[in-house]
PDB file of C-alpha atoms in Angstrom:
ATOM      1  CA  UNK A   1     -23.772  -6.857  -1.141  1.00 85.00           C
ATOM      2  CA  UNK A   2     -21.780  -3.692  -0.637  1.00 91.00           C
ATOM      3  CA  UNK A   3     -20.418  -1.545  -3.429  1.00 96.00           C
ATOM      4  CA  UNK A   4     -17.602   0.895  -2.754  1.00 97.00           C
ATOM      5  CA  UNK A   5     -16.547   3.664  -5.125  1.00 98.00           C
ATOM      6  CA  UNK A   6     -13.515   5.826  -4.477  1.00 98.00           C
ATOM      7  CA  UNK A   7     -12.978   9.334  -5.815  1.00 98.00           C
ATOM      8  CA  UNK A   8     -10.781  12.335  -5.221  1.00 98.00           C
ATOM      9  CA  UNK A   9      -7.472  11.069  -6.493  1.00 98.00           C
ATOM     10  CA  UNK A  10      -5.281  13.073  -8.815  1.00 98.00           C
ATOM     11  CA  UNK A  11      -1.907  14.645  -9.444  1.00 98.00           C
ATOM     12  CA  UNK A  12      -0.489  16.902  -6.760  1.00 98.00           C
ATOM     13  CA  UNK A  13       2.893  18.397  -5.983  1.00 98.00           C
ATOM     14  CA  UNK A  14       4.876  17.294  -2.962  1.00 98.00           C
ATOM     15  CA  UNK A  15       3.629  19.103   0.109  1.00 98.00           C
ATOM     16  CA  UNK A  16       0.137  19.360  -1.282  1.00 98.00           C
ATOM     17  CA  UNK A  17      -3.140  17.919  -0.083  1.00 98.00           C
ATOM     18  CA  UNK A  18      -5.900  15.682  -1.361  1.00 98.00           C
ATOM     19  CA  UNK A  19      -9.128  14.379   0.098  1.00 98.00           C
ATOM     20  CA  UNK A  20     -10.256  10.940  -0.956  1.00 98.00           C
ATOM     21  CA  UNK A  21     -13.865   9.854  -0.677  1.00 98.00           C
ATOM     22  CA  UNK A  22     -15.450   6.437  -0.689  1.00 98.00           C
ATOM     23  CA  UNK A  23     -19.154   6.173  -1.383  1.00 97.00           C
ATOM     24  CA  UNK A  24     -20.856   3.024  -0.181  1.00 95.00           C
ATOM     25  CA  UNK A  25     -24.098   1.555  -1.404  1.00 92.00           C
ATOM     26  CA  UNK A  26     -26.066  -1.625  -0.969  1.00 91.00           C
ATOM     27  CA  UNK A  27     -26.006  -1.616   2.811  1.00 87.00           C
ATOM     28  CA  UNK A  28     -25.773   0.837   5.690  1.00 87.00           C
ATOM     29  CA  UNK A  29     -22.212   0.709   6.936  1.00 86.00           C
ATOM     30  CA  UNK A  30     -22.675   2.276  10.383  1.00 87.00           C
ATOM     31  CA  UNK A  31     -21.539  -0.878  12.141  1.00 88.00           C
ATOM     32  CA  UNK A  32     -18.923  -1.847   9.598  1.00 92.00           C
ATOM     33  CA  UNK A  33     -15.213  -1.356  10.011  1.00 95.00           C
ATOM     34  CA  UNK A  34     -13.670   0.520   7.126  1.00 96.00           C
ATOM     35  CA  UNK A  35     -10.186   1.149   5.911  1.00 98.00           C
ATOM     36  CA  UNK A  36      -7.879   2.581   3.279  1.00 98.00           C
ATOM     37  CA  UNK A  37      -5.084   0.664   1.593  1.00 98.00           C
ATOM     38  CA  UNK A  38      -2.738   1.641  -1.181  1.00 98.00           C
ATOM     39  CA  UNK A  39      -0.704  -0.164  -3.769  1.00 98.00           C
ATOM     40  CA  UNK A  40       2.211   1.233  -5.677  1.00 97.00           C
ATOM     41  CA  UNK A  41       3.477  -0.389  -8.910  1.00 92.00           C
ATOM     42  CA  UNK A  42       5.428  -3.536  -8.179  1.00 94.00           C
ATOM     43  CA  UNK A  43       4.577  -3.468  -4.488  1.00 96.00           C
ATOM     44  CA  UNK A  44       2.126  -5.271  -2.254  1.00 96.00           C
ATOM     45  CA  UNK A  45      -1.058  -3.668  -1.035  1.00 97.00           C
ATOM     46  CA  UNK A  46      -0.218  -1.584   2.021  1.00 97.00           C
ATOM     47  CA  UNK A  47      -2.376  -0.591   4.972  1.00 98.00           C
ATOM     48  CA  UNK A  48      -2.951   3.142   5.352  1.00 98.00           C
ATOM     49  CA  UNK A  49      -5.705   3.708   7.919  1.00 98.00           C
ATOM     50  CA  UNK A  50      -8.772   2.099   9.438  1.00 98.00           C
ATOM     51  CA  UNK A  51     -11.764   3.167  11.466  1.00 97.00           C
ATOM     52  CA  UNK A  52     -13.441   0.427  13.437  1.00 94.00           C
ATOM     53  CA  UNK A  53     -16.876   0.394  15.029  1.00 89.00           C
ATOM     54  CA  UNK A  54     -16.533  -0.234  18.771  1.00 86.00           C
ATOM     55  CA  UNK A  55     -20.180   0.203  19.756  1.00 84.00           C
ATOM     56  CA  UNK A  56     -22.844   2.875  19.803  1.00 81.00           C
ATOM     57  CA  UNK A  57     -21.259   5.913  18.200  1.00 82.00           C
ATOM     58  CA  UNK A  58     -17.709   5.050  19.218  1.00 84.00           C
ATOM     59  CA  UNK A  59     -15.075   4.298  16.636  1.00 89.00           C
ATOM     60  CA  UNK A  60     -11.391   3.488  16.956  1.00 93.00           C
ATOM     61  CA  UNK A  61      -8.838   4.627  14.395  1.00 97.00           C
ATOM     62  CA  UNK A  62      -5.514   3.147  13.361  1.00 97.00           C
ATOM     63  CA  UNK A  63      -2.828   4.532  11.060  1.00 98.00           C
ATOM     64  CA  UNK A  64       0.243   3.186   9.393  1.00 98.00           C
ATOM     65  CA  UNK A  65       3.379   4.753  10.841  1.00 98.00           C
ATOM     66  CA  UNK A  66       4.242   6.204   7.449  1.00 97.00           C
ATOM     67  CA  UNK A  67       1.113   8.393   7.395  1.00 98.00           C
ATOM     68  CA  UNK A  68       0.614   9.293  11.048  1.00 98.00           C
ATOM     69  CA  UNK A  69       0.266  13.021  11.523  1.00 97.00           C
ATOM     70  CA  UNK A  70      -0.362  13.580   7.814  1.00 98.00           C
ATOM     71  CA  UNK A  71      -3.470  11.536   6.998  1.00 98.00           C
ATOM     72  CA  UNK A  72      -6.823  11.594   8.745  1.00 98.00           C
ATOM     73  CA  UNK A  73      -9.525   8.973   8.265  1.00 97.00           C
ATOM     74  CA  UNK A  74     -13.134   9.867   8.940  1.00 96.00           C
ATOM     75  CA  UNK A  75     -16.610   8.683   8.105  1.00 94.00           C
ATOM     76  CA  UNK A  76     -20.042  10.186   7.624  1.00 93.00           C
ATOM     77  CA  UNK A  77     -22.588   7.531   8.450  1.00 90.00           C
ATOM     78  CA  UNK A  78     -25.486   9.692   7.320  1.00 91.00           C
ATOM     79  CA  UNK A  79     -23.934   9.734   3.850  1.00 93.00           C
ATOM     80  CA  UNK A  80     -22.607   6.185   4.060  1.00 94.00           C
ATOM     81  CA  UNK A  81     -19.201   7.547   3.173  1.00 96.00           C
ATOM     82  CA  UNK A  82     -15.580   7.228   4.177  1.00 97.00           C
ATOM     83  CA  UNK A  83     -12.907   9.873   3.743  1.00 98.00           C
ATOM     84  CA  UNK A  84      -9.141  10.183   3.828  1.00 98.00           C
ATOM     85  CA  UNK A  85      -7.711  13.672   4.232  1.00 98.00           C
ATOM     86  CA  UNK A  86      -4.081  13.705   3.141  1.00 98.00           C
ATOM     87  CA  UNK A  87      -1.716  16.604   3.769  1.00 98.00           C
ATOM     88  CA  UNK A  88       2.020  17.102   3.354  1.00 98.00           C
ATOM     89  CA  UNK A  89       1.997  14.548   0.564  1.00 98.00           C
ATOM     90  CA  UNK A  90       5.269  12.958  -0.469  1.00 98.00           C
ATOM     91  CA  UNK A  91       6.290  11.252  -3.724  1.00 97.00           C
ATOM     92  CA  UNK A  92       6.342   7.955  -1.848  1.00 97.00           C
ATOM     93  CA  UNK A  93       2.596   8.348  -1.234  1.00 98.00           C
ATOM     94  CA  UNK A  94       2.051   7.747  -4.947  1.00 98.00           C
ATOM     95  CA  UNK A  95      -0.184   4.704  -5.343  1.00 98.00           C
ATOM     96  CA  UNK A  96      -3.662   3.496  -6.134  1.00 98.00           C
ATOM     97  CA  UNK A  97      -5.754   3.992  -3.016  1.00 98.00           C
ATOM     98  CA  UNK A  98      -8.459   1.494  -2.150  1.00 98.00           C
ATOM     99  CA  UNK A  99     -11.403   1.730   0.196  1.00 98.00           C
ATOM    100  CA  UNK A 100     -12.429  -1.437   2.025  1.00 98.00           C
ATOM    101  CA  UNK A 101     -15.113  -2.557   4.474  1.00 96.00           C
ATOM    102  CA  UNK A 102     -15.693  -5.517   6.727  1.00 95.00           C
ATOM    103  CA  UNK A 103     -16.813  -6.678  10.132  1.00 93.00           C
ATOM    104  CA  UNK A 104     -14.377  -7.572  12.879  1.00 91.00           C
ATOM    105  CA  UNK A 105     -11.373  -6.659  10.769  1.00 94.00           C
ATOM    106  CA  UNK A 106      -7.745  -6.732  11.711  1.00 94.00           C
ATOM    107  CA  UNK A 107      -6.885  -3.219  10.537  1.00 95.00           C
ATOM    108  CA  UNK A 108      -3.694  -3.926   8.631  1.00 95.00           C
ATOM    109  CA  UNK A 109      -4.721  -7.323   7.239  1.00 96.00           C
ATOM    110  CA  UNK A 110      -6.401  -7.021   3.817  1.00 96.00           C
ATOM    111  CA  UNK A 111      -7.857 -10.519   3.914  1.00 96.00           C
ATOM    112  CA  UNK A 112     -10.078  -9.569   6.856  1.00 96.00           C
ATOM    113  CA  UNK A 113     -12.002  -7.046   4.755  1.00 97.00           C
ATOM    114  CA  UNK A 114     -14.979  -8.313   2.781  1.00 95.00           C
ATOM    115  CA  UNK A 115     -15.595  -5.513   0.297  1.00 96.00           C
ATOM    116  CA  UNK A 116     -13.247  -3.449  -1.859  1.00 98.00           C
ATOM    117  CA  UNK A 117     -13.534  -0.551  -4.229  1.00 98.00           C
ATOM    118  CA  UNK A 118     -11.776  -0.293  -7.564  1.00 97.00           C
ATOM    119  CA  UNK A 119      -9.279   2.299  -6.378  1.00 98.00           C
ATOM    120  CA  UNK A 120      -8.327   5.868  -7.202  1.00 98.00           C
ATOM    121  CA  UNK A 121      -4.898   6.956  -8.399  1.00 98.00           C
ATOM    122  CA  UNK A 122      -2.884   9.411  -6.337  1.00 98.00           C
ATOM    123  CA  UNK A 123       0.287  10.758  -7.901  1.00 98.00           C
ATOM    124  CA  UNK A 124       2.612  13.059  -5.986  1.00 98.00           C
ATOM    125  CA  UNK A 125       5.269  14.810  -8.032  1.00 97.00           C
ATOM    126  CA  UNK A 126       8.561  15.980  -6.567  1.00 94.00           C
TER     127      UNK A 126
END
């Protein structure tokens, strides 16, 4: 079983930055695909970014159009951790952000991920 715990959320002004972290335990996630989703009140869970294991030390990344150029997903396999660096934040980025992991995922499809964290709140004020 894999446990995922997000941290790093908070309140930030528009234009500001935050770095989210996701700590994994229970299994080494080197060969797992991992992703970030977000969910705003009254809206469906939305894909943000994913980093997929291709083989060896090669990973492929995908981003939602709404965050391209502003968000960067990365991972530290030695620490079994996933990160999301967010810059130029906008009020519409306000949501609960979730970390997820799976094998053979379809990046933007939540049902293809096997493990989820509890989420961390990000609030961007205008």
